[in-house]
Coordinates of C-alpha atoms and ligand atoms in Angstrom, one line a residue:
Chain H
M172 CA 18.3 22.5 70.7
A173 CA 19.5 19.0 70.1
K174 CA 23.0 18.4 70.6
C175 CA 25.2 19.0 67.5
V176 CA 28.8 19.5 66.3
C177 CA 29.4 23.1 65.7
V178 CA 32.1 24.8 63.3
I179 CA 33.2 28.1 63.6
A180 CA 33.7 29.5 60.1
E181 CA 36.3 32.0 59.4
F182 CA 35.1 35.0 57.1
R183 CA 37.5 37.9 55.9
N184 CA 37.3 40.3 53.5
G185 CA 33.7 39.4 52.1
N186 CA 34.4 35.8 51.9
F187 CA 34.8 32.8 53.9
R188 CA 38.5 31.5 54.1
R189 CA 39.1 28.3 52.3
V190 CA 40.3 26.6 55.6
S191 CA 36.7 27.1 56.8
F192 CA 35.4 24.8 54.1
E193 CA 38.0 22.2 55.3
V194 CA 36.9 22.5 58.9
A195 CA 33.0 22.1 57.8
S196 CA 34.2 19.1 56.1
E197 CA 35.9 17.5 58.9
G198 CA 32.8 18.7 61.2
K199 CA 30.6 16.7 58.7
R200 CA 32.8 13.7 59.4
V201 CA 33.0 14.2 63.1
A202 CA 29.0 14.8 62.9
D203 CA 28.1 11.4 60.9
A204 CA 30.5 9.6 63.3
L205 CA 28.5 10.7 66.4
G206 CA 25.3 10.7 64.8
L207 CA 24.7 14.3 65.1
E208 CA 23.7 17.4 62.9
L209 CA 26.4 19.9 61.9
Y210 CA 25.9 23.6 62.8
G211 CA 28.0 26.4 62.2
V212 CA 28.6 30.0 63.5
A213 CA 30.0 33.0 61.7
V214 CA 30.8 36.7 62.5
G215 CA 31.7 39.2 60.1
S216 CA 30.4 42.1 58.0
G217 CA 28.5 40.8 54.8
V218 CA 28.7 37.2 56.3
A219 CA 24.9 36.8 56.4
S220 CA 24.5 36.8 52.5
K221 CA 27.3 34.3 52.1
A222 CA 26.5 32.1 55.0
A223 CA 24.3 29.6 52.9
E224 CA 27.5 28.4 51.2
L225 CA 28.5 26.2 54.0
G226 CA 25.9 23.9 53.5
R227 CA 27.6 22.7 50.3
Y228 CA 30.2 21.4 52.9
G229 CA 27.6 19.7 55.2
V230 CA 26.6 22.5 57.3
R231 CA 22.8 22.4 57.9
K232 CA 22.1 25.6 59.7
V233 CA 24.1 28.6 60.2
L234 CA 23.8 31.4 63.2
V235 CA 25.6 34.6 61.9
R236 CA 26.3 38.0 63.6
D237 CA 26.4 40.6 60.6
D238 CA 27.5 44.0 61.3
P239 CA 30.0 46.3 59.5
A240 CA 31.6 46.9 63.2
L241 CA 32.7 43.3 62.8
E242 CA 34.6 43.6 59.6
N243 CA 37.9 43.1 61.2
Y244 CA 38.7 40.2 63.8
L245 CA 39.3 41.4 67.3
A246 CA 39.3 39.2 70.2
E247 CA 37.6 41.5 72.2
T248 CA 34.5 41.7 70.3
H249 CA 34.4 38.2 68.5
V250 CA 35.1 36.1 71.4
P251 CA 32.1 37.1 73.6
I252 CA 29.8 37.0 70.2
V253 CA 30.9 33.5 69.3
A254 CA 30.5 32.4 73.0
E255 CA 27.1 33.5 73.1
M256 CA 26.0 31.8 69.7
V257 CA 27.8 28.7 70.7
G258 CA 25.9 28.8 74.0
R259 CA 22.7 28.8 72.1
L260 CA 23.7 25.6 70.2
D261 CA 24.9 23.8 73.1
P262 CA 27.3 21.6 71.1
A263 CA 28.9 18.4 71.7
V264 CA 32.3 19.4 69.7
I265 CA 33.5 22.5 68.5
L266 CA 35.9 22.9 65.3
L267 CA 37.5 25.9 64.0
P268 CA 40.6 27.0 61.8
A269 CA 43.9 26.9 63.2
S270 CA 44.5 29.8 61.5
V271 CA 46.3 33.2 62.9
D272 CA 42.8 34.4 64.0
G273 CA 41.3 31.0 64.6
K274 CA 44.1 30.1 67.1
D275 CA 43.8 33.4 69.0
L276 CA 39.8 33.2 69.0
G277 CA 40.0 29.7 70.2
S278 CA 42.3 30.1 73.2
R279 CA 40.3 33.0 74.5
L280 CA 36.9 31.2 73.9
G281 CA 38.3 28.0 75.6
A282 CA 39.2 30.1 78.8
K283 CA 35.9 32.1 78.6
L284 CA 33.7 28.9 78.3
R285 CA 36.1 27.0 80.6
V286 CA 36.4 24.2 78.3
A287 CA 39.6 22.5 76.8
L288 CA 40.9 23.6 73.3
V289 CA 43.5 21.5 71.6
Q290 CA 45.2 23.6 68.6
D291 CA 46.5 22.6 65.3
V292 CA 45.0 19.1 65.2
V293 CA 46.0 17.1 62.2
Q294 CA 43.6 13.9 62.9
I295 CA 40.3 13.5 64.7
V296 CA 39.0 10.2 65.9
C297 CA 35.5 9.3 67.4
E298 CA 35.2 6.0 68.9
D299 CA 32.3 4.8 71.1
G300 CA 31.0 8.4 71.0
R301 CA 34.3 9.9 72.3
V302 CA 36.6 12.2 70.7
R303 CA 40.4 12.0 70.6
A304 CA 42.6 14.4 68.7
K305 CA 46.1 14.3 67.3
W306 CA 48.5 17.3 66.9
P307 CA 52.3 17.9 66.2
I308 CA 54.5 18.9 69.1
F309 CA 58.2 19.9 69.0
A310 CA 57.3 21.4 65.5
G311 CA 56.5 18.0 64.0
K312 CA 59.4 15.7 65.8
C313 CA 56.5 14.1 67.8
F314 CA 52.8 13.9 67.8
A315 CA 50.4 13.8 70.8
W316 CA 47.1 12.3 71.2
S317 CA 44.7 13.8 73.8
E318 CA 41.0 12.8 75.1
W319 CA 38.7 14.8 77.1
L320 CA 37.7 14.2 80.6
G321 CA 34.9 14.4 82.7
G322 CA 32.3 15.5 80.1
T323 CA 34.4 18.3 79.1
L324 CA 33.3 20.1 75.9
P325 CA 36.1 19.3 73.2
V326 CA 37.3 22.3 71.4
I327 CA 39.2 21.4 68.4
S328 CA 41.4 24.0 66.0
C329 CA 42.1 22.1 62.8
R330 CA 45.7 22.7 60.9
P331 CA 45.0 24.4 57.5
N332 CA 45.7 22.3 54.5
V333 CA 45.4 18.8 56.2
M334 CA 41.9 17.9 56.4
S335 CA 40.2 17.3 53.2
C336 CA 37.4 19.1 51.4
R337 CA 34.4 17.4 50.6
E338 CA 33.2 17.6 47.3
P339 CA 30.9 20.8 47.4
D340 CA 27.4 19.7 46.8
D341 CA 26.0 22.8 45.2
S342 CA 22.3 21.7 45.6
F343 CA 22.4 22.2 49.3
A344 CA 22.6 25.6 51.0
A345 CA 22.5 25.9 55.0
E346 CA 19.8 27.6 56.6
V347 CA 20.8 31.2 57.9
E348 CA 19.7 32.5 61.2
N349 CA 20.6 36.2 62.3
V350 CA 21.2 36.4 65.9
D351 CA 20.9 39.7 67.7
V352 CA 23.9 39.2 70.1
P353 CA 25.2 42.7 71.3
I354 CA 28.6 44.0 70.2
P355 CA 30.7 44.0 73.4
Q356 CA 32.5 47.6 74.1
A357 CA 36.1 46.9 73.3
R358 CA 39.2 48.6 75.0
S359 CA 41.4 47.5 72.2
H360 CA 41.0 48.1 68.6
V361 CA 42.3 47.7 65.1
K362 CA 44.1 50.7 63.9
A363 CA 44.9 49.7 60.6
I364 CA 45.1 46.7 58.2
D365 CA 46.7 46.3 55.2
Y366 CA 46.5 43.3 52.7
D367 CA 49.1 42.2 50.5
T368 CA 48.1 42.6 47.0
S369 CA 50.8 41.3 45.1
G370 CA 49.2 38.3 44.5
K371 CA 52.2 36.3 46.3
V372 CA 51.0 32.8 47.4
E373 CA 50.7 32.6 51.3
L374 CA 53.6 30.1 52.6
S375 CA 51.0 28.3 55.2
E376 CA 48.5 27.8 52.4
A377 CA 51.0 27.1 49.4
E378 CA 50.8 23.6 47.7
I379 CA 54.5 23.9 46.4
I380 CA 57.1 25.8 48.3
I381 CA 60.6 26.5 46.9
S382 CA 62.9 27.4 49.8
G383 CA 66.4 28.9 49.5
G384 CA 69.1 28.8 52.2
R385 CA 72.7 30.3 52.9
G386 CA 73.8 28.5 49.7
M387 CA 71.9 31.2 47.7
K388 CA 74.9 33.6 48.7
E389 CA 73.0 36.8 48.4
A390 CA 69.5 38.4 48.3
S391 CA 69.1 39.3 44.6
N392 CA 69.8 35.5 43.8
Y393 CA 66.2 34.6 45.2
S394 CA 64.9 36.3 41.6
M395 CA 65.8 32.7 40.3
L396 CA 63.7 30.8 42.7
E397 CA 60.8 33.5 42.2
E398 CA 60.8 33.0 38.5
L399 CA 60.4 29.3 39.2
A400 CA 58.0 30.0 41.7
Q401 CA 55.7 31.9 39.6
L402 CA 55.8 28.9 36.8
L403 CA 54.7 26.5 39.5
G404 CA 52.3 28.7 41.5
A405 CA 54.7 28.1 44.5
A406 CA 55.6 30.1 47.5
V407 CA 59.1 31.1 48.2
G408 CA 60.3 30.3 51.8
A409 CA 63.9 30.6 53.6
S410 CA 66.1 29.1 56.1
R411 CA 66.9 30.8 59.1
A412 CA 70.4 31.5 57.8
A413 CA 68.9 33.2 54.8
V414 CA 66.4 35.5 57.3
D415 CA 69.2 36.3 59.6
S416 CA 71.3 37.4 56.8
G417 CA 68.6 40.0 56.1
W418 CA 68.0 38.1 52.4
R419 CA 64.5 37.4 53.3
P420 CA 61.7 38.6 55.4
H421 CA 61.4 36.7 58.9
S422 CA 57.7 35.8 57.5
D423 CA 59.4 33.5 55.2
Q424 CA 61.2 31.4 57.6
V425 CA 60.5 27.7 57.5
G426 CA 61.4 25.7 60.7
Q427 CA 61.0 25.1 64.5
T428 CA 60.9 29.0 65.1
G429 CA 59.2 30.0 61.9
K430 CA 56.7 28.5 59.9
V431 CA 55.6 24.8 60.1
V432 CA 54.3 23.9 56.4
N433 CA 53.2 20.8 54.7
P434 CA 52.9 21.3 51.1
D435 CA 52.7 18.6 48.4
L436 CA 56.1 19.7 47.3
Y437 CA 58.8 21.1 49.1
I438 CA 62.1 22.2 47.1
A439 CA 65.1 22.8 49.5
V440 CA 67.7 24.7 47.6
G441 CA 71.1 25.1 49.2
I442 CA 69.8 24.5 52.8
S443 CA 71.5 21.8 54.6
G444 CA 68.7 20.5 56.9
A445 CA 69.5 21.3 60.4
I446 CA 67.2 19.6 62.6
Q447 CA 65.3 23.1 63.4
H448 CA 64.7 23.5 59.6
L449 CA 63.7 19.7 59.0
A450 CA 61.1 20.1 61.8
G451 CA 59.3 22.6 60.0
M452 CA 58.9 21.0 56.5
G453 CA 59.4 17.3 57.3
S454 CA 55.6 16.7 56.9
S455 CA 55.6 17.8 53.4
K456 CA 54.1 15.3 50.9
Y457 CA 57.2 15.2 48.8
I458 CA 60.6 16.8 49.5
V459 CA 63.2 17.6 46.8
A460 CA 66.7 18.7 48.0
I461 CA 69.1 20.7 45.8
N462 CA 72.7 20.7 47.6
R463 CA 76.2 20.4 46.0
D464 CA 77.3 18.6 49.1
P465 CA 76.3 14.6 49.0
D466 CA 76.7 14.4 52.5
A467 CA 74.1 17.4 53.6
P468 CA 71.6 15.8 56.2
I469 CA 68.6 17.2 54.0
F470 CA 69.1 14.2 51.6
S471 CA 67.9 11.8 54.4
K472 CA 64.5 13.5 54.1
A473 CA 64.5 13.7 50.3
D474 CA 62.2 12.0 48.1
Y475 CA 64.4 13.3 45.0
G476 CA 67.8 14.5 45.8
I477 CA 70.0 16.5 43.3
V478 CA 73.8 16.7 43.8
E479 CA 74.7 19.6 41.8
D480 CA 75.6 23.5 42.2
L481 CA 72.2 25.4 42.5
F482 CA 73.4 28.1 40.3
K483 CA 73.8 25.9 37.3
F484 CA 70.7 23.4 38.4
I485 CA 68.0 26.2 39.0
P486 CA 68.2 27.6 35.5
A487 CA 68.3 24.3 33.7
F488 CA 65.1 23.1 35.9
T489 CA 63.2 26.3 35.3
E490 CA 63.4 25.6 31.7
E491 CA 62.4 22.0 31.9
V492 CA 59.4 23.2 33.8
R493 CA 58.9 25.8 31.5
K494 CA 59.0 23.1 28.6
H495 CA 56.7 20.8 30.6
K496 CA 54.2 23.3 31.2
S497 CA 53.9 24.4 27.6
T498 CA 53.4 20.8 26.4
C499 CA 50.7 20.0 29.1
S500 CA 48.5 23.3 28.4
Chain A
M336 CA 56.0 50.8 84.4
N337 CA 55.6 47.2 85.7
I338 CA 56.1 44.4 82.9
V339 CA 55.6 40.8 83.6
V340 CA 57.2 38.4 81.3
L341 CA 55.7 34.9 81.3
L342 CA 58.3 32.3 80.4
K343 CA 58.8 28.5 80.1
Q344 CA 61.6 26.4 80.0
T345 CA 61.6 24.2 77.0
P346 CA 64.1 21.7 75.4
D347 CA 66.7 23.3 73.5
T348 CA 65.7 23.0 69.5
E349 CA 68.5 20.8 68.9
S350 CA 67.1 18.2 70.9
V351 CA 66.2 14.8 69.6
I352 CA 62.7 13.9 70.9
R353 CA 62.2 10.5 72.3
I354 CA 59.2 8.9 73.9
A355 CA 59.7 7.6 77.2
G356 CA 58.6 4.2 78.6
D357 CA 54.9 5.4 79.7
G358 CA 54.2 6.0 76.1
K359 CA 52.7 9.6 76.9
S360 CA 55.8 11.6 77.8
I361 CA 59.2 12.3 76.9
V362 CA 62.5 11.2 77.6
T363 CA 64.1 14.2 79.7
D364 CA 67.5 12.5 80.7
G365 CA 70.2 14.4 79.1
L366 CA 68.3 17.1 77.6
K367 CA 69.4 20.5 77.3
W368 CA 67.1 23.4 78.4
I369 CA 66.5 26.8 77.1
I370 CA 64.3 29.5 77.6
N371 CA 61.4 29.0 74.9
P372 CA 62.6 31.1 71.9
Y373 CA 59.2 33.2 72.0
D374 CA 59.4 34.0 75.5
E375 CA 62.9 35.0 75.1
F376 CA 61.6 37.5 72.3
A377 CA 58.9 38.7 74.7
L378 CA 61.7 39.2 77.4
E379 CA 63.9 41.3 75.0
A380 CA 60.9 43.4 74.2
A381 CA 60.2 44.1 77.8
L382 CA 63.9 44.8 78.5
R383 CA 64.1 47.3 75.4
L384 CA 60.7 48.8 76.8
K385 CA 62.1 49.4 80.4
D386 CA 65.1 51.1 78.7
K387 CA 62.7 53.6 77.2
L388 CA 60.2 53.9 79.7
K389 CA 62.1 52.9 83.2
G390 CA 60.4 50.6 85.7
K391 CA 60.6 46.9 86.3
V392 CA 60.6 43.6 84.6
S393 CA 59.7 40.5 86.7
V394 CA 59.7 37.1 85.1
V395 CA 57.2 34.3 86.1
S396 CA 57.4 30.5 85.2
Y397 CA 56.5 27.3 86.6
G398 CA 58.1 23.9 86.8
P399 CA 60.7 22.0 88.8
P400 CA 63.8 23.2 90.3
R401 CA 65.7 23.2 86.6
V402 CA 63.5 26.2 85.8
V403 CA 65.7 28.3 88.2
E404 CA 68.4 28.3 85.3
A405 CA 66.2 29.9 82.8
L406 CA 65.1 32.4 85.2
R407 CA 68.9 33.3 86.4
T408 CA 69.6 33.7 82.4
A409 CA 66.3 36.1 82.3
L410 CA 67.8 37.8 85.5
A411 CA 71.2 38.3 83.6
M412 CA 69.7 39.6 80.7
G413 CA 68.3 42.3 82.7
A414 CA 65.2 41.4 84.3
D415 CA 64.8 42.5 88.0
D416 CA 63.0 39.6 89.9
A417 CA 61.4 36.4 89.5
V418 CA 59.0 34.1 90.7
L419 CA 58.9 30.5 90.2
I420 CA 55.6 28.4 90.8
D421 CA 57.5 25.1 91.8
D422 CA 54.7 22.7 93.1
P423 CA 54.6 18.8 92.5
V424 CA 50.8 19.1 92.1
L425 CA 51.4 21.1 88.8
K426 CA 53.0 18.2 87.2
T427 CA 49.7 16.4 86.7
A428 CA 47.5 19.4 86.3
D429 CA 46.0 20.4 83.1
Y430 CA 46.8 23.8 81.4
L431 CA 43.8 25.5 82.5
R432 CA 44.7 24.9 86.2
V433 CA 48.4 25.9 85.3
T434 CA 47.4 29.1 83.8
K435 CA 45.1 29.6 86.9
A436 CA 48.1 29.5 89.2
L437 CA 50.1 31.7 87.0
T438 CA 47.5 34.2 86.8
A439 CA 47.4 34.6 90.6
A440 CA 51.5 34.8 90.8
I441 CA 51.0 37.6 88.2
K442 CA 48.2 39.6 90.0
E443 CA 50.6 39.4 93.2
L444 CA 53.0 41.7 91.1
N445 CA 50.4 44.5 90.0
P446 CA 51.6 44.6 86.5
D447 CA 50.8 47.4 83.8
L448 CA 51.7 45.0 80.8
I449 CA 52.2 41.4 80.4
F450 CA 54.4 39.9 78.0
T451 CA 54.7 36.3 76.5
G452 CA 55.6 34.3 73.7
S453 CA 52.8 33.4 71.2
R454 CA 53.9 29.7 71.4
A455 CA 56.3 27.5 73.0
I456 CA 58.4 25.1 71.0
D457 CA 57.7 22.0 73.1
Y458 CA 53.6 21.4 73.1
D459 CA 52.9 24.3 70.8
Q460 CA 49.4 25.0 71.9
G461 CA 49.8 28.7 71.8
Q462 CA 47.2 29.3 74.3
R463 CA 48.7 30.6 77.6
G464 CA 48.6 34.4 76.8
A465 CA 44.9 34.4 75.8
I466 CA 43.8 32.5 78.9
V467 CA 45.7 34.6 81.4
A468 CA 44.1 37.8 79.8
E469 CA 40.7 36.2 79.8
N470 CA 41.2 35.2 83.5
L471 CA 42.3 38.7 84.2
D472 CA 39.6 40.3 81.9
W473 CA 42.3 42.3 80.2
P474 CA 42.6 43.0 76.3
H475 CA 45.1 40.8 74.6
L476 CA 47.3 41.5 71.3
A477 CA 48.5 38.5 69.8
L478 CA 51.7 37.7 67.7
A479 CA 53.5 40.8 67.8
V480 CA 56.3 41.3 65.5
A481 CA 56.7 44.7 66.3
V482 CA 55.7 46.7 69.6
D483 CA 55.6 50.2 71.0
C484 CA 54.4 51.8 74.2
D485 CA 54.2 55.4 75.6
G486 CA 53.5 54.5 78.9
S487 CA 49.5 54.5 78.3
V488 CA 48.9 53.0 75.0
V489 CA 50.6 49.8 73.4
T490 CA 50.6 49.3 69.9
I491 CA 51.6 46.2 68.1
E492 CA 51.9 44.7 64.5
R493 CA 50.3 41.3 64.0
P494 CA 51.0 39.7 60.5
I495 CA 47.9 37.5 59.3
E496 CA 47.6 35.4 56.2
G497 CA 48.1 37.4 53.4
G498 CA 48.5 40.9 55.3
K499 CA 49.1 42.5 58.6
V500 CA 47.0 44.5 61.2
I501 CA 48.0 47.2 63.6
L502 CA 46.1 46.6 67.0
E503 CA 46.2 49.1 69.7
S504 CA 45.2 48.8 73.5
P505 CA 45.1 51.1 76.4
L506 CA 47.1 49.5 79.4
P507 CA 46.8 47.1 81.3
A508 CA 47.1 44.7 78.4
L509 CA 48.9 41.2 77.4
V510 CA 50.8 41.0 74.6
T511 CA 52.1 37.8 72.8
F512 CA 55.1 37.6 70.8
G513 CA 55.8 36.0 67.3
G514 CA 58.4 37.0 64.7
A515 CA 61.9 35.3 64.7
H516 CA 65.4 35.9 65.8
A517 CA 66.2 38.1 63.0
I518 CA 63.8 40.7 64.5
W519 CA 64.1 40.3 68.3
N520 CA 67.6 39.5 68.4
P521 CA 67.4 38.7 72.1
R522 CA 70.6 40.0 73.8
Y523 CA 73.1 37.8 75.4
A524 CA 73.7 38.0 79.1
S525 CA 77.0 39.8 79.9
L526 CA 79.5 38.9 82.3
P527 CA 78.5 41.6 85.1
G528 CA 74.8 40.8 84.2
I529 CA 75.6 37.0 85.3
M530 CA 77.3 38.4 88.4
K531 CA 74.6 40.8 89.1
A532 CA 71.7 38.1 88.5
K533 CA 73.4 35.9 91.4
K534 CA 71.8 38.6 94.0
K535 CA 68.7 39.1 92.2
P536 CA 65.6 37.5 94.2
I537 CA 63.7 34.4 93.0
A538 CA 60.4 33.7 95.0
M539 CA 59.5 30.0 95.2
K540 CA 55.9 29.6 95.6
K541 CA 53.5 26.7 96.1
V542 CA 49.9 26.8 94.9
T543 CA 49.0 27.3 98.9
D544 CA 51.0 30.4 98.8
L545 CA 48.8 31.7 95.9
G546 CA 45.6 31.0 97.7
F547 CA 44.5 27.7 96.3
D548 CA 43.7 24.3 97.8
P549 CA 46.2 21.9 96.2
A550 CA 43.0 19.6 96.0
N551 CA 41.9 21.8 93.1
F552 CA 45.0 20.5 91.1
E553 CA 44.9 16.7 91.7
P554 CA 44.9 14.6 88.4
E555 CA 41.2 13.9 88.6
T556 CA 40.2 17.8 88.3
A557 CA 42.0 17.6 84.9
R558 CA 39.7 18.3 81.8
I559 CA 42.1 17.0 79.2
R560 CA 45.0 14.7 79.0
I561 CA 47.6 13.3 76.9
T562 CA 46.8 9.8 76.2
S563 CA 49.9 8.6 74.1
L564 CA 52.7 10.1 71.8
E565 CA 53.7 8.8 68.7
K566 CA 56.7 9.4 66.2
P567 CA 55.9 10.7 62.5
A568 CA 55.8 7.9 60.2
E569 CA 59.5 7.2 58.6
R570 CA 59.7 8.6 55.2
K571 CA 60.4 6.4 52.6
Q572 CA 63.6 5.9 51.1
G573 CA 64.3 8.5 48.5
R574 CA 66.5 8.6 45.4
I575 CA 69.5 10.8 44.3
I576 CA 68.9 11.5 40.8
N577 CA 71.7 9.8 38.8
G578 CA 75.3 11.3 38.7
D579 CA 75.5 9.8 34.9
L580 CA 73.4 12.7 33.8
D581 CA 74.3 16.2 33.1
V582 CA 72.5 19.1 34.5
V583 CA 70.2 19.4 31.9
G584 CA 69.5 15.4 31.9
K585 CA 69.1 15.6 35.7
A586 CA 66.4 18.8 35.5
A587 CA 64.5 16.7 32.7
E588 CA 64.4 13.6 35.0
L589 CA 63.5 15.8 38.1
V590 CA 60.5 17.1 36.1
R591 CA 59.7 13.9 34.7
S592 CA 59.5 12.1 38.4
L593 CA 57.7 15.1 39.8
H594 CA 55.0 14.7 37.2
E595 CA 54.7 11.1 36.7
E596 CA 55.6 9.5 40.0
A597 CA 54.9 12.0 42.7
K598 CA 52.0 13.7 40.4
V599 CA 52.6 17.1 42.1
I600 CA 53.5 19.1 39.1
Ligands
LIG1881 C1 66.8 28.3 68.8 C2 67.3 27.9 67.2 C3 66.1 28.2 66.5 C4 66.3 28.0 65.0 N1 65.1 27.9 64.2 C5 65.4 27.7 62.8 C6 64.0 27.7 62.1 O1 63.1 28.1 62.4 N2 64.3 27.4 60.5 C7 65.4 27.4 60.2 O2 65.7 27.1 58.9 N3 66.7 27.2 61.1 C8 66.6 27.3 62.3 N4 67.7 27.6 63.3 C9 69.2 27.4 62.8 C10 69.6 25.9 62.1 O3 70.3 25.4 63.2 C11 70.6 26.3 61.0 O4 71.4 27.2 61.5 C12 70.0 26.7 59.6 O5 68.9 26.0 59.5 C13 71.0 26.7 58.5 O6 70.5 27.5 57.3 P1 70.9 26.9 55.9 O7 70.8 25.3 55.9 O8 70.4 27.6 55.0 O9 72.5 27.3 56.2 P2 73.7 26.1 56.2 O10 73.7 25.0 57.2 O11 75.1 26.9 56.2 O12 73.5 25.3 54.7 C14 73.9 25.8 53.4 C15 73.7 24.8 52.6 O13 73.9 25.0 51.3 C16 74.6 24.2 50.4 N5 75.3 25.0 49.3 C17 76.2 25.9 49.3 N6 76.4 26.7 48.3 C18 75.7 26.0 47.0 C19 75.6 25.7 46.0 N7 76.0 26.6 45.0 N8 74.8 24.8 45.3 C20 74.3 24.0 46.2 N9 74.3 24.1 47.4 C21 75.0 24.8 47.9 C22 75.7 23.8 51.5 O14 76.3 22.4 51.0 C23 75.1 23.7 52.8 O15 74.5 22.5 52.8 C24 67.7 27.8 64.6 C25 68.7 27.7 65.6 C26 68.5 27.9 66.9 C27 69.6 27.6 67.7

């Protein structure tokens, strides 16, 4: 088969995850720059009937392995199957999502194929047929650019929410080919899987995040932030101080030893702005800081600062947002 | 039960990162070094398992002699012995070669379980664990926020976007650790622990001790390299929403700014 750019799409719970479309869109840009076609690879239960959707984002043809046994991601089964399918395509570049499962699949796939993966990439540049990739290091305190040497196949996992999605072209469906790769015998297995059905917005995917820190004083006060989050369609995050105090679950921690987030809007409430916290949210498009201490370091990163007692300000702000929403709709 | 903990020494999270004169590495003078927090979580989990099942915890790392300090800390926390691959050829080797050397060092210890961080807070590639598992042809369970083992099966909880997965594997297996300080609460080294650690063995190895030809680690064998580092773009100077307004006024002005200027609400 002619050389191509290959995207590995992530399929879960009967649908492609949105990040798959971001990666396909970026894949199309890379393919155009290199003068190559864009192909896809997808594994999952029920994926065959959905795979044509990837065509809307520029994928010409998708190889799929569809089997009920592949419902849940497991490195031991998914990696050998993807490796086999990628081998058939003989791509010049591989792109995949830097999602939880994508990062896992990518690292083991890279080792299996003996090629070099760069994770969490935020920018890809193609010059003279060569690919370079940029990713954040030290939790965003700095960025690194890397290049591949000696003809090594570049494998790139793309950070969610960074690469823009193409306008989907509904007139275009990808060709879908079922490939009959055997499902490997695994030693490990998925014992249980549990989806949060509360409708809570996922921190790493949220466009707006409202985080509360030690200034929130106690767990029950977060209901204020949750009410505001509901109005804005936002997710609620926390500083380490709040998580260590047991007010919020560890999965809400933003920072160098928590989630690194890059929403359109990050609202820091009662957070001082320690270097470890700034590392995790410093690349947000807009930052609002609400703190009663005018010297809090968080203000140095904020686009809009409010020097106020949060217990007075948040209720007033929530009310103004409510008014704004009702006049807009 | 033999547990190997693979750990890396990283700059302290407080560190201000500066780009060195070569444009592709960081200034290390004056940095404070710590055990990568996620590797510390892995070590804590290993020590708890050792308390439960008995056995031995070995720590394996690579890097220059300063890494001995991280290993001493691990020994003081309760690990039994340590291996450091301190070989200048690794300095220019890519991570694929480095993990090869690490895999060889681990094999010599004949573990039932390998624990390591899901990521390192420096270059943050999160690949080491999966690569070592692939090199060994072992199953790996990634991103544990809870772990249990009865001596023959290991079970973890793995958070995924919008949910969680319980994964299980027979031994031998490799587990990578995620989560946060609030979950693992790594123990501090006690004074008696620090005294004892002074007598615990740290084996220093070169790649030749692990059966490799150093030529296989020369820079020209690298498949990938960092070409440059750059600082994030400076953020535009923001503004404090003015003190002349009362709370409601400030709230209204913030809503207006976010809607009309930033266009995010
Ligand atoms: C290894 C390591 C890793 C770490 N990783 C992380 C990480 O991932 N994420 C993280 O967040 N931290 C991390 N930290 C911790 C970090 O150093 C700080 O301790 C932490 O971020 C502080 O949280 P905070 O801003 O909520 O609390 P504080 O620093 O105590 O700040 C509270 C702020 O609230 C303000 N305030 C109080 N009351 C009010 C009120 N009524 N109205 C308005 N403002 C009010 C105060 O003025 C103050 O600025 C890490 C530390 C270490 C050592």
